[in-house]
Amino acid sequence: MKVSKIMTRDVTLLNPDQTICVAASLMAEIDAGALPVGENDRLVGMITDRDIVIRAVAQGKSADTKVADVMSKEVLYCF
C-alpha cells in the first residue's frame, strides 16, 4: 500500500506559539484528535488531545499555555 492512498492532503497546521485553547477548538471544529505543528515550513511537532489533557489540564496549566509547551517533539514522518 502506498502512503498516498491513505494520507491527508489538506492538512491544518498549528504554530507552536498558538495556545492549547486554539488547538482544542480547532480539533473540535475539524473533528480531529491530533494536529501537526509547523514553523518556518518545517514540522516541529504534533499535538494531540491526550497531550492537552495529560500535559496541560492534569497539571493545572491554563488555556493560554503555548502548544510548544505540551506538544510531542519527536515526530517520525515521510514525504
Coordinates of C-alpha atoms in Angstrom, one line a residue:
M1 CA 0.0 0.0 0.0
K2 CA 1.2 3.5 -0.8
V3 CA 1.2 6.3 1.7
S4 CA -0.6 8.5 -1.0
K5 CA -3.6 6.2 -0.7
I6 CA -4.2 6.9 3.0
M7 CA -2.6 10.3 3.7
T8 CA -4.5 13.5 4.3
R9 CA -3.7 16.1 1.7
D10 CA -5.3 19.3 3.1
V11 CA -3.5 19.4 6.4
T12 CA -4.3 22.1 9.0
L13 CA -1.1 23.2 10.8
L14 CA -0.8 24.9 14.2
N15 CA 2.0 27.3 15.1
P16 CA 4.0 26.4 18.3
D17 CA 3.1 29.9 19.7
Q18 CA -0.6 29.3 19.5
T19 CA -2.5 28.4 22.7
I20 CA -3.8 25.0 23.6
C21 CA -7.2 26.6 23.7
V22 CA -6.9 27.4 20.0
A23 CA -5.6 23.8 19.4
A24 CA -8.5 22.2 21.2
S25 CA -11.1 24.4 19.4
L26 CA -9.6 23.6 16.0
M27 CA -9.6 19.9 16.8
A28 CA -13.3 20.1 17.7
E29 CA -14.0 22.1 14.6
I30 CA -12.4 19.6 12.2
D31 CA -13.1 16.5 14.3
A32 CA -9.5 15.5 14.8
G33 CA -7.6 14.2 17.7
A34 CA -4.2 15.4 16.6
L35 CA -2.7 18.2 14.6
P36 CA 0.8 18.8 13.2
V37 CA 2.7 21.8 14.5
G38 CA 4.8 23.7 11.9
E39 CA 7.2 26.6 11.9
N40 CA 9.2 28.1 9.0
D41 CA 7.9 25.4 6.6
R42 CA 9.1 22.6 8.9
L43 CA 7.3 20.1 11.1
V44 CA 8.4 20.8 14.6
G45 CA 5.9 18.6 16.5
M46 CA 2.4 17.1 16.9
I47 CA -0.2 17.9 19.5
T48 CA -2.9 15.5 20.4
D49 CA -6.0 15.7 22.6
R50 CA -4.1 13.5 25.0
D51 CA -1.2 15.9 25.1
I52 CA -3.6 18.6 26.1
V53 CA -5.3 16.5 28.8
I54 CA -2.1 14.9 30.3
R55 CA 0.5 17.6 29.9
A56 CA -1.8 20.6 30.5
V57 CA -5.1 20.1 32.1
A58 CA -4.0 17.4 34.6
Q59 CA -1.1 19.6 35.6
G60 CA -3.3 22.7 36.2
K61 CA -1.9 24.7 33.2
S62 CA -4.1 27.4 31.8
A63 CA -5.8 27.5 28.4
D64 CA -3.3 30.1 27.4
T65 CA -0.4 27.6 27.6
K66 CA 1.5 27.5 24.3
V67 CA 1.3 24.5 22.0
A68 CA 5.1 24.2 22.1
D69 CA 4.9 23.6 25.9
V70 CA 2.8 20.4 25.6
M71 CA 3.3 19.1 22.1
S72 CA 5.3 15.9 21.2
K73 CA 8.5 17.0 19.6
E74 CA 9.9 13.7 18.4
V75 CA 7.8 13.0 15.3
L76 CA 8.5 10.4 12.6
Y77 CA 7.2 11.3 9.2
C78 CA 7.6 10.7 5.5
F79 CA 7.3 13.0 2.5

